[in-house]
Every structure is written in C-alpha cells, then in structure tokens.
Coordinates of C-alpha atoms and ligand atoms in Angstrom, one line a residue:
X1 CA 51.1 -210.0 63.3
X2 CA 49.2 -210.6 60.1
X3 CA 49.9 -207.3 58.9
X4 CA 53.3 -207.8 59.6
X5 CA 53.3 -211.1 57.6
X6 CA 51.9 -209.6 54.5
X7 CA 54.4 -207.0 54.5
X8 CA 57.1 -209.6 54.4
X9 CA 55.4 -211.9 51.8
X10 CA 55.3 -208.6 49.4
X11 CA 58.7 -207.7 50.8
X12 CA 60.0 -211.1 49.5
X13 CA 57.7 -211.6 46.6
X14 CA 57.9 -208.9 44.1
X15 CA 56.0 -211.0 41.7
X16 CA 53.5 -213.4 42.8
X17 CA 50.6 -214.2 40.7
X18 CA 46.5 -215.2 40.3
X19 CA 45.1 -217.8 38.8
X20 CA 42.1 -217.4 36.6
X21 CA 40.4 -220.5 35.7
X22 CA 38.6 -220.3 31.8
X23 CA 37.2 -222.9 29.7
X24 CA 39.2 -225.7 31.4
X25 CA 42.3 -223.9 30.6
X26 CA 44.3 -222.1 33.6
X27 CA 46.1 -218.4 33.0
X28 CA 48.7 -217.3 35.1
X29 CA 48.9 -213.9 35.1
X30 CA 51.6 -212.3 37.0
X31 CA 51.2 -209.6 39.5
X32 CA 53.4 -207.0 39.7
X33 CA 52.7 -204.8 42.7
X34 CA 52.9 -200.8 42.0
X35 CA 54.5 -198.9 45.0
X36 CA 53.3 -195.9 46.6
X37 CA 55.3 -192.7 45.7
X38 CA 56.8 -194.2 42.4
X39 CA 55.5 -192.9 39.0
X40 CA 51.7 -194.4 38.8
X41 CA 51.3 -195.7 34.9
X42 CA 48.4 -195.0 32.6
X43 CA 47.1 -198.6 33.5
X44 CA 48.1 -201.4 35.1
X45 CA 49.5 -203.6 32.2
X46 CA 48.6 -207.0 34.3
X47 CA 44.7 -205.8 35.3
X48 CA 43.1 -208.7 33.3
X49 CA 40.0 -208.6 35.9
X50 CA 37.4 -208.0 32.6
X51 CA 38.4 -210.7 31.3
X52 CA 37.1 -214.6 30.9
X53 CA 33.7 -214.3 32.5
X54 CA 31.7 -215.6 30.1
X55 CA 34.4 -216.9 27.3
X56 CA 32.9 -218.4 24.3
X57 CA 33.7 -222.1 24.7
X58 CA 34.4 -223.3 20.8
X59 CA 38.2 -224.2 21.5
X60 CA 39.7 -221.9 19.5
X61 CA 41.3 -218.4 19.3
X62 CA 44.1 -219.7 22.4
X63 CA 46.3 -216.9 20.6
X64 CA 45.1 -214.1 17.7
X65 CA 43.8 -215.6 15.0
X66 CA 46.5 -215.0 11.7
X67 CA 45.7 -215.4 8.3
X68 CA 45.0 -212.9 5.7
X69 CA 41.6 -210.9 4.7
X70 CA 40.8 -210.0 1.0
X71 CA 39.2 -206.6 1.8
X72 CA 41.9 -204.0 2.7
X73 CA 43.8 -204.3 -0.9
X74 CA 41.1 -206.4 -3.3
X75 CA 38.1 -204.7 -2.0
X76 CA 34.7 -206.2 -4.2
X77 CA 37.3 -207.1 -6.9
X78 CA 38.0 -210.8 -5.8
X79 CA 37.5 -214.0 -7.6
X80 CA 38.6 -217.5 -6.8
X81 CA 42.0 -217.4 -8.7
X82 CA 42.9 -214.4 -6.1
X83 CA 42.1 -216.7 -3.3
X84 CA 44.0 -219.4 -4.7
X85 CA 46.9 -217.4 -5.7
X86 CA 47.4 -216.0 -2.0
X87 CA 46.8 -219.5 -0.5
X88 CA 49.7 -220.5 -2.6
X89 CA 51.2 -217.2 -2.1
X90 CA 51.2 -217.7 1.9
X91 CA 52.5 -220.7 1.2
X92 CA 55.2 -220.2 -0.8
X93 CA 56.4 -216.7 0.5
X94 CA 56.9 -218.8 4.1
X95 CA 54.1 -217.1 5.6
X96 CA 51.7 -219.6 6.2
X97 CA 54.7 -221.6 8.4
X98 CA 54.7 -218.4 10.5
X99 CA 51.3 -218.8 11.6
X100 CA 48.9 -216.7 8.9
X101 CA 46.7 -220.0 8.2
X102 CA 43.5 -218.1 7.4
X103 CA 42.7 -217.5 4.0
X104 CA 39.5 -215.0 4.6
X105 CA 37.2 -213.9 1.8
X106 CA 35.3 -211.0 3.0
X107 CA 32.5 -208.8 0.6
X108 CA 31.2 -209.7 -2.8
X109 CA 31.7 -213.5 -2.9
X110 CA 27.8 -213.8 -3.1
X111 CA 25.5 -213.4 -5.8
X112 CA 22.8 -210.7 -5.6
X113 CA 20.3 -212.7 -4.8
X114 CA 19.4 -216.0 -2.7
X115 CA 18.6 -219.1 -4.8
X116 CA 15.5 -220.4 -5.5
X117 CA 15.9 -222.1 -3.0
X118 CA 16.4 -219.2 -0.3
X119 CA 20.4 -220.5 0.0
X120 CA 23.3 -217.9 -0.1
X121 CA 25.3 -218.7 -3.6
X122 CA 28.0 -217.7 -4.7
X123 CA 28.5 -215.2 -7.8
X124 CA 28.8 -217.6 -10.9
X125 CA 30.8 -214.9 -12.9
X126 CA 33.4 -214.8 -10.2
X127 CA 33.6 -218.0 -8.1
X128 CA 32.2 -220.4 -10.8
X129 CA 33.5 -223.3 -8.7
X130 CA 31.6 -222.9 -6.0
X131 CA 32.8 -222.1 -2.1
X132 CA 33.3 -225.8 -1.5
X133 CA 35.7 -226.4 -4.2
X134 CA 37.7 -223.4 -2.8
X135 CA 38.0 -224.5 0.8
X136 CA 39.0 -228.0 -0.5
X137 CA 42.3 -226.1 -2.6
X138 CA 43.1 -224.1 0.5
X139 CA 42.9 -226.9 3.0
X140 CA 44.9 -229.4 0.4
X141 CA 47.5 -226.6 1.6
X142 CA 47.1 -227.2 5.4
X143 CA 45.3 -223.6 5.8
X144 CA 42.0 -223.0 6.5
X145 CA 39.1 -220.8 4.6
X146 CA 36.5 -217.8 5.9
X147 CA 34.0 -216.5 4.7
X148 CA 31.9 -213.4 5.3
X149 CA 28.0 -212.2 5.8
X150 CA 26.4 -209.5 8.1
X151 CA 24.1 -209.2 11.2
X152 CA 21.4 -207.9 8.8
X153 CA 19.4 -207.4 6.1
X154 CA 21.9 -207.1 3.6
X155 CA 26.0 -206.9 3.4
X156 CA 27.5 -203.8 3.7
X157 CA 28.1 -203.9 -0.5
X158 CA 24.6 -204.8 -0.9
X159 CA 24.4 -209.0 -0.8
X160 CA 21.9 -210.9 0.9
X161 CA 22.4 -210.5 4.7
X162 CA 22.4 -213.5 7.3
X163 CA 20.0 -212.0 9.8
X164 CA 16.8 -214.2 10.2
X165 CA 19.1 -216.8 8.1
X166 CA 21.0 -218.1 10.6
X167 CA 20.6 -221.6 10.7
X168 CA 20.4 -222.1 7.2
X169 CA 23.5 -219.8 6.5
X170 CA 25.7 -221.5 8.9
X171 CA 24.8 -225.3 7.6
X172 CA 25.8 -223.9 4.0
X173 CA 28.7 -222.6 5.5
X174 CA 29.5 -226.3 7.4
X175 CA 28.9 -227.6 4.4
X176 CA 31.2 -225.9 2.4
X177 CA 34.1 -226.5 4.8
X178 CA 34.4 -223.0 5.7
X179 CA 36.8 -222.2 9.1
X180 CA 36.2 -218.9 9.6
X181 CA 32.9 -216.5 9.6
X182 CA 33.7 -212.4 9.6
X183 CA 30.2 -211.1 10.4
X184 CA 29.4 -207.7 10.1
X185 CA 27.0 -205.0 10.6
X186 CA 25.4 -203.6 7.8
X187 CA 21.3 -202.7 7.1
X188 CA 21.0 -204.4 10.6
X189 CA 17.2 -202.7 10.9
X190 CA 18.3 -200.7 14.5
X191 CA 18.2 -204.0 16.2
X192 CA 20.9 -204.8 19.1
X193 CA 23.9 -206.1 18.2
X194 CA 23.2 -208.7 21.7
X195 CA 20.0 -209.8 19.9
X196 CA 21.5 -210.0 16.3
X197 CA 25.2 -211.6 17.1
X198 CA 24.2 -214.5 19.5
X199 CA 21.8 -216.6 16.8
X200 CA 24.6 -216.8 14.3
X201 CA 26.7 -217.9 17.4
X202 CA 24.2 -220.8 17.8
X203 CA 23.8 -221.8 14.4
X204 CA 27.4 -221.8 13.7
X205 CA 27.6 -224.3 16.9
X206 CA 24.5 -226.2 15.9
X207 CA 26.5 -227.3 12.6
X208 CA 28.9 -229.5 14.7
X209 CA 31.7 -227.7 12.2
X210 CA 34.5 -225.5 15.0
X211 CA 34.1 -221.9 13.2
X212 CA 36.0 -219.2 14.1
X213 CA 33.4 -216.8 15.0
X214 CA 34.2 -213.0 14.2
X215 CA 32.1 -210.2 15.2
X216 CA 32.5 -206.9 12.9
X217 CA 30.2 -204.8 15.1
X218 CA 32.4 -201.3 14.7
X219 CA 32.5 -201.4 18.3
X220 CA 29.0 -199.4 18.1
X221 CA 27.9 -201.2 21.5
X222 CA 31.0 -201.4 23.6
X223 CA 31.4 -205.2 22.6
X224 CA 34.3 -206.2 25.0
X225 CA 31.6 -205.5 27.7
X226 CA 29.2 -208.4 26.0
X227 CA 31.0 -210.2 23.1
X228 CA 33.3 -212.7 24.9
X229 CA 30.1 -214.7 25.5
X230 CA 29.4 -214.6 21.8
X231 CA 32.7 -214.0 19.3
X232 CA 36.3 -215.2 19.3
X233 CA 37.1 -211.6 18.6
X234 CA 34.8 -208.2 18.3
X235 CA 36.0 -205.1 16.4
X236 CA 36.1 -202.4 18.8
X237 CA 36.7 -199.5 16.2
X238 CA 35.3 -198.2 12.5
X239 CA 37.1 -199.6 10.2
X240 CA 40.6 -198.7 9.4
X241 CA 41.9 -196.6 6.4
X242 CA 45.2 -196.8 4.9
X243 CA 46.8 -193.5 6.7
X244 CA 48.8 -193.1 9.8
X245 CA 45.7 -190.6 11.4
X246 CA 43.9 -193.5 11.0
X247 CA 46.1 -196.6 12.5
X248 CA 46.9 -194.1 15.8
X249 CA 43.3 -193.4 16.2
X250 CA 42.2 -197.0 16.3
X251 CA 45.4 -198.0 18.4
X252 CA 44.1 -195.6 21.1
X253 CA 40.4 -196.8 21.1
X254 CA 41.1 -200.1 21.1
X255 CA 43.4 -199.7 24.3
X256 CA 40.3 -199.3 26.2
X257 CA 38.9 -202.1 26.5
X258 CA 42.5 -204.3 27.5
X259 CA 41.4 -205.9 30.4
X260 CA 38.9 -207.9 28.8
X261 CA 40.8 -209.4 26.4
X262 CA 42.7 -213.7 26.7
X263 CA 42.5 -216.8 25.1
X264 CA 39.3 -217.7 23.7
X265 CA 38.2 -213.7 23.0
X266 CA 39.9 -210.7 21.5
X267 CA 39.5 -207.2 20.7
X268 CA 40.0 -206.2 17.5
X269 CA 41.3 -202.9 15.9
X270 CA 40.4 -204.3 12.6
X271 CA 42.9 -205.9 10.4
X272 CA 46.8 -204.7 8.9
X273 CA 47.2 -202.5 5.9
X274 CA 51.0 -202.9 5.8
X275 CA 51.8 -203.4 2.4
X276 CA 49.2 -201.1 1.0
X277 CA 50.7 -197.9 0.1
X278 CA 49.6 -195.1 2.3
X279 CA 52.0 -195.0 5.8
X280 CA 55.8 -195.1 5.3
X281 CA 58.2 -198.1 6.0
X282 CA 58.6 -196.6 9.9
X283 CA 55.0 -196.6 10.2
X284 CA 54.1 -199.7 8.9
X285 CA 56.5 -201.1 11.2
X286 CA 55.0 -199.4 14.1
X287 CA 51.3 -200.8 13.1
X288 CA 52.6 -203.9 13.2
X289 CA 54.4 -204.0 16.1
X290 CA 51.5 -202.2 18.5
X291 CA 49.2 -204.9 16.8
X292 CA 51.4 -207.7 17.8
X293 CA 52.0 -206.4 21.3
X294 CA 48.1 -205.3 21.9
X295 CA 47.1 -209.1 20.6
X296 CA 45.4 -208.1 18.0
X297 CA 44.6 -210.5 15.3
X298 CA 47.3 -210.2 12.6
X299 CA 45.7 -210.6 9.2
X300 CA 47.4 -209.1 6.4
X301 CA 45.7 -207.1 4.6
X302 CA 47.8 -206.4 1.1
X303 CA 48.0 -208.6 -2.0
X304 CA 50.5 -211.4 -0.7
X305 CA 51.3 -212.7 -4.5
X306 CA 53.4 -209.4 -4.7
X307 CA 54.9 -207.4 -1.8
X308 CA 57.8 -205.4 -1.8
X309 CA 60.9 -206.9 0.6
X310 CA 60.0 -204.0 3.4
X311 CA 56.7 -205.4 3.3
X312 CA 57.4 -208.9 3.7
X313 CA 60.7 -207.8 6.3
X314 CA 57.6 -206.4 8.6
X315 CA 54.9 -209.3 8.4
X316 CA 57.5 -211.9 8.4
X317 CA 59.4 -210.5 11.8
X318 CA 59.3 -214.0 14.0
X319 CA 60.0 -212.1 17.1
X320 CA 57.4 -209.9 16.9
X321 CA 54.6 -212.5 16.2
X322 CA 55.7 -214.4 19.2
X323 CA 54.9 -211.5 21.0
X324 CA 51.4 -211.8 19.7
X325 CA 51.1 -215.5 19.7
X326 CA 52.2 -215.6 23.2
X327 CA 50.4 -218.5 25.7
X328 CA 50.1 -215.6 28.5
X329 CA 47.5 -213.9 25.8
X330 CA 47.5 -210.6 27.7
X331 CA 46.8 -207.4 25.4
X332 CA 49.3 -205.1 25.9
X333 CA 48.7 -201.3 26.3
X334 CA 49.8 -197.8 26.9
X335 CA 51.4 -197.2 30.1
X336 CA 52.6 -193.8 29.7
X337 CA 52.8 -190.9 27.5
X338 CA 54.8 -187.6 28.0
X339 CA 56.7 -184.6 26.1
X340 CA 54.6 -182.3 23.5
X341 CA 51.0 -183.8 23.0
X342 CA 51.9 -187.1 24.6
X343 CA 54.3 -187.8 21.7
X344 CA 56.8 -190.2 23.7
X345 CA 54.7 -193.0 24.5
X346 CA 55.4 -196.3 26.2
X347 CA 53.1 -199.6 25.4
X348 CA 53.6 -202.4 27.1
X349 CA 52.3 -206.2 28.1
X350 CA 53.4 -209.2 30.4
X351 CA 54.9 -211.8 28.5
X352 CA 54.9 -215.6 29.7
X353 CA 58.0 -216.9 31.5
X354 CA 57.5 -213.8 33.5
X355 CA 59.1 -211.2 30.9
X356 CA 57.7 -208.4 29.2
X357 CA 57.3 -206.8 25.7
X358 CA 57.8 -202.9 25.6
X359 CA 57.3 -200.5 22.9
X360 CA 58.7 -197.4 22.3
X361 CA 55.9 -195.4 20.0
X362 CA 57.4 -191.9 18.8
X363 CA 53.8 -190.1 17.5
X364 CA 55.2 -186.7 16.4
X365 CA 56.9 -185.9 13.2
X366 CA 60.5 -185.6 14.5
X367 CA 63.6 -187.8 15.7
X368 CA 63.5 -187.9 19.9
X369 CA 64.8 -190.0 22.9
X370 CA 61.8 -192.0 24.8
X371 CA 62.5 -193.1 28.5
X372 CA 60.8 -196.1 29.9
X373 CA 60.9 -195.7 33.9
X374 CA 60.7 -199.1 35.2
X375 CA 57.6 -197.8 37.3
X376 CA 55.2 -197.7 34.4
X377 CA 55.7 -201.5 34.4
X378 CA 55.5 -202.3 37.5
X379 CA 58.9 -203.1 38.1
X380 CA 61.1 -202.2 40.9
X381 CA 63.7 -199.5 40.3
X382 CA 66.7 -201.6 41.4
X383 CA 65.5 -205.0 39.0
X384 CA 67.9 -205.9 36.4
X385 CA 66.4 -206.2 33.2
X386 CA 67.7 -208.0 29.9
X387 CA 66.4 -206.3 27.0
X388 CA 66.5 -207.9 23.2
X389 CA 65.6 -205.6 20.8
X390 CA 63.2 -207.2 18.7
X391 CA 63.9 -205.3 15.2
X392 CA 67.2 -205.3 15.3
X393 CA 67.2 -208.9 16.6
X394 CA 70.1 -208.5 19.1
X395 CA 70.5 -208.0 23.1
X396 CA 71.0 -204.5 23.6
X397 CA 71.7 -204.4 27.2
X398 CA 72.2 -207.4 29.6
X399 CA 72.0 -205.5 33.1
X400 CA 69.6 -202.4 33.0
X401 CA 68.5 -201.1 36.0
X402 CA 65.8 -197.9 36.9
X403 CA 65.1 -196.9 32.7
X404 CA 65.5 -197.8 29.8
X405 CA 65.7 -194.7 26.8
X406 CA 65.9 -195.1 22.9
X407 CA 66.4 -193.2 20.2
X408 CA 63.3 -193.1 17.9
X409 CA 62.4 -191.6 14.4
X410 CA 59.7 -189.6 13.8
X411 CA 56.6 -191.9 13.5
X412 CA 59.0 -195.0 14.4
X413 CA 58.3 -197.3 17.2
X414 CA 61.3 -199.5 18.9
X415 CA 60.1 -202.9 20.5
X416 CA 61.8 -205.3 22.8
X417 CA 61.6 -208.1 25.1
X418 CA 62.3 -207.7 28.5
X419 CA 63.9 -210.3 31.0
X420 CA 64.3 -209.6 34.3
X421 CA 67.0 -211.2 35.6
X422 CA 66.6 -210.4 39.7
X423 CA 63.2 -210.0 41.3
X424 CA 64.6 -209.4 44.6
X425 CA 63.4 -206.2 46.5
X426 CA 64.8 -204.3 49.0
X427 CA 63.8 -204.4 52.4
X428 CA 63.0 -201.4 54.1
Ligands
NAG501 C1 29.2 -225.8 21.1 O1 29.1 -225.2 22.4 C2 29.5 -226.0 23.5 C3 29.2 -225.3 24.7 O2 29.9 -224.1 24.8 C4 31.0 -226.4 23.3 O3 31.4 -227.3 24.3 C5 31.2 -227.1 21.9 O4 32.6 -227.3 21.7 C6 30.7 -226.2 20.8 N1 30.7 -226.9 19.6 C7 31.2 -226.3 18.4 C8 31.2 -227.2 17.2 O5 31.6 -225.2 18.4
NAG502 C1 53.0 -205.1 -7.8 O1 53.1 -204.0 -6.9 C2 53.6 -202.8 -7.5 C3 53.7 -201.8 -6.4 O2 54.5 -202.2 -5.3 C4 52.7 -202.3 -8.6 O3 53.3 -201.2 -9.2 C5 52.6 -203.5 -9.6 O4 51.6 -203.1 -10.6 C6 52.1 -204.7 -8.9 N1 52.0 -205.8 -9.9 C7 51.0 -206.6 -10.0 C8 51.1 -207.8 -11.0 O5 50.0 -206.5 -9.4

C-alpha cells in the first residue's frame, strides 16, 4: 500500500522539491526525477547534496560576486588613476547598475617592502594617495574596493605576503575600507592550504569590517571539498589565459566540483577575459554565457575605460546575468556531450520559479545542429516547454515538447531560458 502511494505521489508530482536549510537562509531546490530507460545525463543538474555543510557565515556572496579585477588586461602596470578611471568607467558605461560593484586591485599595489613598522604599504610611485583615499573615491560612487595579498611568504610578483601577518594585514585592510580580499597562493613554504587559508578567514572576521573573502588556491587541494567553511569563493583551476584552449579547459574542470557550490560559497574558474583580444566575438560570447550559467563570479577582466561595442554587447547582456545572479544559486553544468569528440554539448542549471537555463556549446571548428533531449534535464518527454532565447532576446518557441535543436557556429554557444508550461505526467 505504501509502495503504491509513492508511485502515485511521483506519478502526480513530477517536480517536488528539498529543502536545505544554510545560514538562516532556506534553498529550494527542485527535484526532477530521471526515469528509468530514458537517456541518463552526464549529471544530475539538481544534485546540490555537496553543498552548504559548513557555509562560511559572513552574509555575503547570496549570488556571484561582479565587479571587475585589474589583472587579466593591466597586469603589474596599475596605478590609482586606472582604478579611478574604471570606477568611473563602470559607472558611466552602465555597468556598475548591472551589478559589477567590485572595483578589485589585484598584484603590485604594494611596495617592496613592509614599513618600518612591519605594515603592508602601498607603492608611493604608483598609489601616492594611499589605499584609503582610493576606497573613499570608489565608494563616493556606491561601489565597493578589493584588494589583494597571498597565503605566503611573498605575492606571486614578489611583494610582502600575508602569511604569519594575518591579523595585522586584515586590520590595515579594515582600516582602509577595503570590501574585498583576493588571496592567493604564492611562495606559500609547502604548507596546506587548510592551515594557511583559515587564519586570514579569522582576521578578516576579527576586524568587525564584512570582507568578501576570496581564495586563489589554483584548485591545488580540491577546495570545494574544504573551502566553503573558509572563502566566499575558491578557484578551482590555474589561472586562465586569453585563448579559447584555455577558457574550454577551465570550463570542464571547474564542472567537477557543481554540487558544492550556493549562496554563501562559489567555485571559481578564475575571472572573464572578454574584451582582451585573443578568442573571437563567438567565443567570447560563449565564455560568458557558460560563466553566467555555471555561477561563476563575473569580473571583467579588460580595461572598461575603452571596450569595443561587441565587448560591452557581451558583458552588458541583462538576461544572461540574471542567469548568474539567480536566488536559486545552483551552478549549472554539462549534461550531455555527443557527435565527434563530444563537440555538441549541452550545459544546463535549474533556475528559480522552477525554469531552467540551457546552453547550447558547439566546441569544434564548424557550423552544426545541437539537440537537447528533454531527458538530459530531467524533464518528461511529453512537458511543454517555453524557450526565450537569451541572445537574441526573443521567445523562440512557445509549446516544445521531447527536444529542443539549434543551429550553432563553430565555437558559438546558444543560451536560453526555459519555462515549462505543464508538469503533468502521464500515468501508466
Ligand atoms: C564573523 O563570524 C560570525 C560567525 O560565523 C558571523 O556571524 C559574523 O557575521 C562574522 N562577522 C564578520 C564581520 O564577518
Ligand atoms: C583602445 O583599444 C584599442 C583596441 O581595441 C587600442 O588599439 C587602443 O590603443 C586603445 N586605446 C587606449 C587609449 O588605450
């Protein structure tokens, strides 16, 4: 009789959903049952059983941080009128009211040396004002400034390191105003990363200042299996270069670890190099867009003060943030992959208001057709799915049942929202 019961409930109920209860806050993720005998996806796009165990309780990071990150385009050539250019420039370009609201200094901003004092200061030739006087410009803007130092001796361009610092580091950094602490991984003497992360953790908490806390570990140690305790994000990959080889590897590596990803902690693939030169328009478009959907944090990565109109058409997509930004906070992932060397690949993610985003990801070099089967998202066959096309910004189908196929350029990814409209099943 039980069993009977059940079998009705699913019959009845093709979504039904679990409750897990983090940091006061309560995600409802839904549950989409996969039947036996239909296509069996890559991974289960709502597993999120990794996830919020031991969340890092600062209050922030509800949704992937935005903002933007000196590094990928200025490299050790920054200064204080760069920073306050692109805080103006976010402003001004529309930008900053789209949700980038970190203004994130990473490398080079120290002098070579500690004061006499032992204190981390800033390089007199290039930030003669001081740190301070920097985080009061960019928060008379309503946006908010990072900083960066290392789990180690030194940075990885040579600067004085935070490790056996931390107190003292983070009450500078308090002092200053600063938001945001990238912390990374150089000359870190072969000690753990789950001895060297945590202090810094502490310290920043200790302060009584809220600090975004970012862990730049490489992913050396498999930090989605420790750093939700720790960070409000963990890198999970080497940094990324400026090439398409580059983007697709991190994309994959970062997938791994989806399940332990929400609100309060994120992986990340390291941040966007749209803008900067080395992928074409249609693979730009695609970092962006897998980004968005595997909620990773969205910090632009080229020189804001001048982008080209592609550029800005990418970054600026409002759809496609909202994907990222979305309350649910479930990272998205790969769900299938077929045709020559798993070219035609499908990514996809639940989406509050029980809706989902899919991508579309064309990996080879030439123009082909890519067929979402509503198995590999846990949908039944016979749902009726809306589907807005998030590039285009229009509905391209109101009624879709069984698959969904696209037409996608070499390198190209297609991304769209998906509503379904019926969640009735068939009984059998
Ligand atoms: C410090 O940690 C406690 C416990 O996790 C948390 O409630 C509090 O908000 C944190 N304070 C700051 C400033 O991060
Ligand atoms: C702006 O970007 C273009 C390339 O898109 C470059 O050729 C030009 O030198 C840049 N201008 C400035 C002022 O940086």
């Amino acid at each position: 009789m039980a069993k009977i019961n059940v079998i009705m409930l699913i019959a009845i109920l093709s979504v039904y959903v679990i409750s897990v209860s983090v940091s006061g806050r309560d995600r409802v993720v839904p549950i989409h049952p996969y039947l036996s005998g239909e296509e069996k996806p890559i991974s289960n796009i709502y597993d999120t059983t990794n996830y919020g165990i031991f969340q890092l309780e600062n209050g922030l990071a509800a949704t992937p941080q935005m903002g933007w990150n000196s590094w990928n385009f200025f490299a050790c050539d920054i200064n204080e009128k760069v920073i306050k250019e692109t805080a103006d420039a976010l402003i001004s370009t529309g930008l900053a009211k789209l949700g980038y609201k970190y203004v994130n200094i990473d490398d080079c901003w120290s002098d070579l040396l500690r004061d006499s004092k032992g204190q981390l200061a800033p390089d007199s030739k290039t930030f003669p004002s001081g740190i301070k006087a920097l985080a009061d410009y960019v928060h008379s803007k309503g946006l908010k400034l990072g900083i960066y130092s290392d789990a180690g001796a030194f940075t990885c361009q040579v600067r004085p390191g935070s490790l056996f610092h931390e107190p003292d580091d983070a009450k500078l950094f308090a002092s200053w105003g600063v938001d945001y602490l990238k912390y990374d991984n150089c000359f870190n003497l072969g000690i753990e990363p789950q001895k060297r992360y945590p202090p810094m953790r502490d310290a920043l908490n200790a302060t009584g200042r809220t600090i975004f806390y970012s862990l730049c570990e490489w992913g050396v140690d498999d930090p989605a299996l420790w750093a939700g305790k720790v960070g409000n994000s963990w890198r999970t990959t080497d940094d990324i270069k400026d090439t398409w080889a580059s983007m697709t590897t991190i994309a994959d590596l970062n997938d791994k670890w989806a399940s332990y990803a929400g609100p309060g902690g994120w992986n990340d693939p390291d941040m966007l190099e749209v803008g900067n030169g080395g992928m074409t328009y249609q693979e730009y478009r695609s970092h962006f867009s897998i980004w968005a959907l595997v909620k990773a944090p969205l910090l632009i990565g080229c020189d804001v003060r001048n982008m080209t109109a592609e550029t800005f058409e990418i970054i600026s997509n409002e759809e496609v943030i909202s994907v990222n930004q979305d309350p649910l906070g479930v990272q998205g992932r790969k769900v299938h992959e077929y045709g020559l060397n798993g070219c035609s690949q499908i990514w996809a993610g639940p989406l509050s208001g029980q809706r989902l985003a899919v991508v579309l990801w064309n990996r080879c070099s030439e123009t082909t057709i890519i067929t979402a089967k509503w198995a590999s998202l846990g949908l039944e066959s016979s749902t009726s799915v809306s589907i807005k096309d998030l590039w285009k910004h229009e509905y391209v189908s109101l009624n879709t049942v069984a698959s969904f196929s696209a037409r996608v350029d070499a390198h190209a990814c297609e991304m769209y929202i998906f509503t379904p409209s019926t969640v009735t099943r068939s009984a059998s």
